[in-house]
PDB file of N, CA, C, O and CB in Angstrom:
ATOM      1  N   UNK A   1      16.561  13.051  -1.731  1.00  0.00           N
ATOM      2  CA  UNK A   1      16.278  11.853  -1.345  1.00  0.00           C
ATOM      3  C   UNK A   1      15.995  10.828  -2.554  1.00  0.00           C
ATOM      4  O   UNK A   1      15.295  11.243  -3.478  1.00  0.00           O
ATOM      5  CB  UNK A   1      15.195  11.991  -0.443  1.00  0.00           C
ATOM      6  N   UNK A   2      16.412   9.737  -2.595  1.00  0.00           N
ATOM      7  CA  UNK A   2      16.241   8.849  -3.998  1.00  0.00           C
ATOM      8  C   UNK A   2      15.000   7.540  -3.505  1.00  0.00           C
ATOM      9  O   UNK A   2      15.129   6.468  -2.914  1.00  0.00           O
ATOM     10  CB  UNK A   2      18.140   7.991  -4.551  1.00  0.00           C
ATOM     11  N   UNK A   3      14.128   8.075  -3.931  1.00  0.00           N
ATOM     12  CA  UNK A   3      13.122   6.581  -3.433  1.00  0.00           C
ATOM     13  C   UNK A   3      12.921   5.658  -5.026  1.00  0.00           C
ATOM     14  O   UNK A   3      12.212   5.874  -6.009  1.00  0.00           O
ATOM     15  CB  UNK A   3      11.006   7.224  -2.654  1.00  0.00           C
ATOM     16  N   UNK A   4      13.953   4.533  -4.677  1.00  0.00           N
ATOM     17  CA  UNK A   4      13.428   3.878  -5.765  1.00  0.00           C
ATOM     18  C   UNK A   4      12.241   2.879  -5.010  1.00  0.00           C
ATOM     19  O   UNK A   4      11.716   2.886  -3.897  1.00  0.00           O
ATOM     20  CB  UNK A   4      14.694   3.062  -6.643  1.00  0.00           C
ATOM     21  N   UNK A   5      12.107   1.987  -6.278  1.00  0.00           N
ATOM     22  CA  UNK A   5      10.563   1.258  -6.053  1.00  0.00           C
ATOM     23  C   UNK A   5      10.974   0.009  -5.127  1.00  0.00           C
ATOM     24  O   UNK A   5      10.171  -0.758  -4.596  1.00  0.00           O
ATOM     25  CB  UNK A   5       9.693   0.632  -7.723  1.00  0.00           C
ATOM     26  N   UNK A   6      12.593  -0.059  -5.018  1.00  0.00           N
ATOM     27  CA  UNK A   6      12.641  -1.134  -3.988  1.00  0.00           C
ATOM     28  C   UNK A   6      12.338  -0.636  -2.613  1.00  0.00           C
ATOM     29  O   UNK A   6      11.850  -1.348  -1.735  1.00  0.00           O
ATOM     30  CB  UNK A   6      13.993  -1.794  -3.969  1.00  0.00           C
ATOM     31  N   UNK A   7      12.636   0.563  -2.477  1.00  0.00           N
ATOM     32  CA  UNK A   7      12.502   1.215  -1.503  1.00  0.00           C
ATOM     33  C   UNK A   7      11.735   0.916  -0.810  1.00  0.00           C
ATOM     34  O   UNK A   7      12.073   0.563   0.320  1.00  0.00           O
ATOM     35  CB  UNK A   7      12.408   2.128  -1.639  1.00  0.00           C
ATOM     36  N   UNK A   8      10.034   0.932  -1.285  1.00  0.00           N
ATOM     37  CA  UNK A   8       9.157   1.035  -1.018  1.00  0.00           C
ATOM     38  C   UNK A   8       8.576  -0.584  -0.501  1.00  0.00           C
ATOM     39  O   UNK A   8       7.722  -0.575   0.386  1.00  0.00           O
ATOM     40  CB  UNK A   8       8.692   1.795  -2.008  1.00  0.00           C
ATOM     41  N   UNK A   9       9.021  -1.910  -1.037  1.00  0.00           N
ATOM     42  CA  UNK A   9       9.049  -3.160  -0.824  1.00  0.00           C
ATOM     43  C   UNK A   9       9.593  -3.522   0.377  1.00  0.00           C
ATOM     44  O   UNK A   9       9.213  -4.504   1.016  1.00  0.00           O
ATOM     45  CB  UNK A   9       9.601  -3.722  -1.744  1.00  0.00           C
ATOM     46  N   UNK A  10      10.735  -2.545   0.821  1.00  0.00           N
ATOM     47  CA  UNK A  10      11.537  -2.193   2.054  1.00  0.00           C
ATOM     48  C   UNK A  10      10.979  -2.128   3.019  1.00  0.00           C
ATOM     49  O   UNK A  10      10.716  -2.958   3.889  1.00  0.00           O
ATOM     50  CB  UNK A  10      12.143  -1.176   2.087  1.00  0.00           C
ATOM     51  N   UNK A  11      10.637  -0.425   2.811  1.00  0.00           N
ATOM     52  CA  UNK A  11       9.440   0.074   3.750  1.00  0.00           C
ATOM     53  C   UNK A  11       8.320  -0.619   4.379  1.00  0.00           C
ATOM     54  O   UNK A  11       7.974  -0.368   5.533  1.00  0.00           O
ATOM     55  CB  UNK A  11       8.803   0.906   3.134  1.00  0.00           C
ATOM     56  N   UNK A  12       7.799  -1.411   3.704  1.00  0.00           N
ATOM     57  CA  UNK A  12       6.746  -2.383   4.250  1.00  0.00           C
ATOM     58  C   UNK A  12       7.298  -3.703   4.975  1.00  0.00           C
ATOM     59  O   UNK A  12       6.653  -4.350   5.800  1.00  0.00           O
ATOM     60  CB  UNK A  12       5.841  -2.842   3.046  1.00  0.00           C
ATOM     61  N   UNK A  13       8.447  -3.965   4.586  1.00  0.00           N
ATOM     62  CA  UNK A  13       9.200  -4.932   5.052  1.00  0.00           C
ATOM     63  C   UNK A  13       9.094  -4.538   6.948  1.00  0.00           C
ATOM     64  O   UNK A  13       8.513  -4.946   7.954  1.00  0.00           O
ATOM     65  CB  UNK A  13      10.862  -4.834   4.177  1.00  0.00           C
ATOM     66  N   UNK A  14      10.192  -3.373   6.482  1.00  0.00           N
ATOM     67  CA  UNK A  14      10.447  -2.740   7.985  1.00  0.00           C
ATOM     68  C   UNK A  14       9.123  -2.232   8.748  1.00  0.00           C
ATOM     69  O   UNK A  14       9.197  -2.415   9.963  1.00  0.00           O
ATOM     70  CB  UNK A  14      11.472  -1.383   7.863  1.00  0.00           C
ATOM     71  N   UNK A  15       8.116  -1.729   8.375  1.00  0.00           N
ATOM     72  CA  UNK A  15       6.797  -1.717   8.924  1.00  0.00           C
ATOM     73  C   UNK A  15       6.169  -3.079   9.608  1.00  0.00           C
ATOM     74  O   UNK A  15       5.799  -3.201  10.775  1.00  0.00           O
ATOM     75  CB  UNK A  15       5.947  -1.298   7.815  1.00  0.00           C
ATOM     76  N   UNK A  16       6.151  -3.959   8.678  1.00  0.00           N
ATOM     77  CA  UNK A  16       5.704  -5.408   9.198  1.00  0.00           C
ATOM     78  C   UNK A  16       6.309  -5.826  10.353  1.00  0.00           C
ATOM     79  O   UNK A  16       5.744  -6.336  11.321  1.00  0.00           O
ATOM     80  CB  UNK A  16       5.972  -6.488   8.249  1.00  0.00           C
ATOM     81  N   UNK A  17       7.604  -5.570  10.206  1.00  0.00           N
ATOM     82  CA  UNK A  17       8.703  -5.676  11.399  1.00  0.00           C
ATOM     83  C   UNK A  17       8.509  -5.213  12.572  1.00  0.00           C
ATOM     84  O   UNK A  17       8.601  -5.855  13.618  1.00  0.00           O
ATOM     85  CB  UNK A  17       9.827  -5.100  11.159  1.00  0.00           C
ATOM     86  N   UNK A  18       8.154  -3.768  12.420  1.00  0.00           N
ATOM     87  CA  UNK A  18       8.035  -2.889  13.600  1.00  0.00           C
ATOM     88  C   UNK A  18       6.887  -3.261  14.371  1.00  0.00           C
ATOM     89  O   UNK A  18       7.087  -3.551  15.550  1.00  0.00           O
ATOM     90  CB  UNK A  18       7.936  -1.454  13.239  1.00  0.00           C
ATOM     91  N   UNK A  19       5.681  -3.307  13.903  1.00  0.00           N
ATOM     92  CA  UNK A  19       4.261  -3.988  14.171  1.00  0.00           C
ATOM     93  C   UNK A  19       4.498  -5.231  15.042  1.00  0.00           C
ATOM     94  O   UNK A  19       4.232  -5.476  16.219  1.00  0.00           O
ATOM     95  CB  UNK A  19       3.478  -4.459  12.730  1.00  0.00           C
ATOM     96  N   UNK A  20       5.131  -5.980  13.994  1.00  0.00           N
ATOM     97  CA  UNK A  20       5.279  -7.376  14.804  1.00  0.00           C
ATOM     98  C   UNK A  20       5.733  -7.492  16.510  1.00  0.00           C
ATOM     99  O   UNK A  20       5.224  -8.263  17.324  1.00  0.00           O
ATOM    100  CB  UNK A  20       6.451  -8.174  13.981  1.00  0.00           C
ATOM    101  N   UNK A  21       6.937  -6.400  16.797  1.00  0.00           N
ATOM    102  CA  UNK A  21       8.218  -6.415  17.604  1.00  0.00           C
ATOM    103  C   UNK A  21       7.413  -5.471  18.690  1.00  0.00           C
ATOM    104  O   UNK A  21       7.350  -5.796  19.875  1.00  0.00           O
ATOM    105  CB  UNK A  21       9.834  -5.745  16.779  1.00  0.00           C
ATOM    106  N   UNK A  22       6.712  -4.094  18.098  1.00  0.00           N
ATOM    107  CA  UNK A  22       6.498  -3.129  19.012  1.00  0.00           C
ATOM    108  C   UNK A  22       5.032  -3.397  19.420  1.00  0.00           C
ATOM    109  O   UNK A  22       4.538  -2.836  20.398  1.00  0.00           O
ATOM    110  CB  UNK A  22       6.796  -1.706  18.452  1.00  0.00           C
ATOM    111  N   UNK A  23       4.093  -4.592  18.359  1.00  0.00           N
ATOM    112  CA  UNK A  23       2.589  -4.574  18.708  1.00  0.00           C
ATOM    113  C   UNK A  23       2.086  -3.390  18.796  1.00  0.00           C
ATOM    114  O   UNK A  23       2.755  -2.359  18.738  1.00  0.00           O
ATOM    115  CB  UNK A  23       2.248  -5.179  19.891  1.00  0.00           C
ATOM    116  N   UNK A  24       0.060  -3.485  19.043  1.00  0.00           N
ATOM    117  CA  UNK A  24      -0.171  -1.990  18.555  1.00  0.00           C
ATOM    118  C   UNK A  24      -0.040  -0.790  19.714  1.00  0.00           C
ATOM    119  O   UNK A  24      -0.821   0.128  19.964  1.00  0.00           O
ATOM    120  CB  UNK A  24      -1.723  -1.908  17.928  1.00  0.00           C
ATOM    121  N   UNK A  25       1.430  -1.193  20.417  1.00  0.00           N
ATOM    122  CA  UNK A  25       1.615   0.030  21.094  1.00  0.00           C
ATOM    123  C   UNK A  25       2.534   1.347  20.814  1.00  0.00           C
ATOM    124  O   UNK A  25       2.777   2.365  21.462  1.00  0.00           O
ATOM    125  CB  UNK A  25       1.944  -0.381  22.143  1.00  0.00           C
ATOM    126  N   UNK A  26       2.965   0.798  19.425  1.00  0.00           N
ATOM    127  CA  UNK A  26       3.720   1.401  18.510  1.00  0.00           C
ATOM    128  C   UNK A  26       2.768   1.699  17.640  1.00  0.00           C
ATOM    129  O   UNK A  26       3.331   2.591  17.005  1.00  0.00           O
ATOM    130  CB  UNK A  26       4.810   0.691  17.995  1.00  0.00           C
ATOM    131  N   UNK A  27       1.800   1.587  17.203  1.00  0.00           N
ATOM    132  CA  UNK A  27       0.836   1.810  15.950  1.00  0.00           C
ATOM    133  C   UNK A  27       1.129   3.226  15.706  1.00  0.00           C
ATOM    134  O   UNK A  27       1.351   3.558  14.541  1.00  0.00           O
ATOM    135  CB  UNK A  27      -0.872   1.523  16.205  1.00  0.00           C
ATOM    136  N   UNK A  28       1.166   4.238  16.768  1.00  0.00           N
ATOM    137  CA  UNK A  28       0.459   5.446  16.166  1.00  0.00           C
ATOM    138  C   UNK A  28       2.306   5.658  15.688  1.00  0.00           C
ATOM    139  O   UNK A  28       2.364   6.457  14.753  1.00  0.00           O
ATOM    140  CB  UNK A  28      -0.679   6.862  17.470  1.00  0.00           C
ATOM    141  N   UNK A  29       3.513   5.221  16.044  1.00  0.00           N
ATOM    142  CA  UNK A  29       5.017   5.766  15.240  1.00  0.00           C
ATOM    143  C   UNK A  29       4.880   4.991  14.133  1.00  0.00           C
ATOM    144  O   UNK A  29       5.475   5.376  13.127  1.00  0.00           O
ATOM    145  CB  UNK A  29       6.660   5.461  16.018  1.00  0.00           C
ATOM    146  N   UNK A  30       4.189   3.909  14.067  1.00  0.00           N
ATOM    147  CA  UNK A  30       4.630   2.853  12.958  1.00  0.00           C
ATOM    148  C   UNK A  30       3.522   3.993  11.529  1.00  0.00           C
ATOM    149  O   UNK A  30       3.952   4.257  10.406  1.00  0.00           O
ATOM    150  CB  UNK A  30       3.864   0.552  13.490  1.00  0.00           C
ATOM    151  N   UNK A  31       2.432   4.340  11.963  1.00  0.00           N
ATOM    152  CA  UNK A  31       1.909   4.950  10.833  1.00  0.00           C
ATOM    153  C   UNK A  31       2.797   6.419  10.460  1.00  0.00           C
ATOM    154  O   UNK A  31       2.990   6.526   9.249  1.00  0.00           O
ATOM    155  CB  UNK A  31       0.297   5.202  11.157  1.00  0.00           C
ATOM    156  N   UNK A  32       3.262   7.355  11.147  1.00  0.00           N
ATOM    157  CA  UNK A  32       4.347   8.023  11.084  1.00  0.00           C
ATOM    158  C   UNK A  32       5.834   7.512   9.886  1.00  0.00           C
ATOM    159  O   UNK A  32       6.246   8.175   8.935  1.00  0.00           O
ATOM    160  CB  UNK A  32       4.644   7.975  12.598  1.00  0.00           C
ATOM    161  N   UNK A  33       6.217   6.513  10.244  1.00  0.00           N
ATOM    162  CA  UNK A  33       7.153   5.794   9.196  1.00  0.00           C
ATOM    163  C   UNK A  33       6.460   5.687   8.182  1.00  0.00           C
ATOM    164  O   UNK A  33       7.112   5.970   7.177  1.00  0.00           O
ATOM    165  CB  UNK A  33       7.701   4.466   9.498  1.00  0.00           C
ATOM    166  N   UNK A  34       5.306   5.373   7.954  1.00  0.00           N
ATOM    167  CA  UNK A  34       4.850   4.767   6.529  1.00  0.00           C
ATOM    168  C   UNK A  34       4.598   6.241   6.240  1.00  0.00           C
ATOM    169  O   UNK A  34       4.165   6.589   5.142  1.00  0.00           O
ATOM    170  CB  UNK A  34       3.403   3.494   6.355  1.00  0.00           C
TER     171      UNK A  34
END
């Protein structure tokens, strides 16, 4: 699996979006994604 530096930015964006959508309810799962 390749991990380009741009992937980190995307991961961060996805994480922020997930946190916004799910809220603190999905905090544990969001941590796993990171």
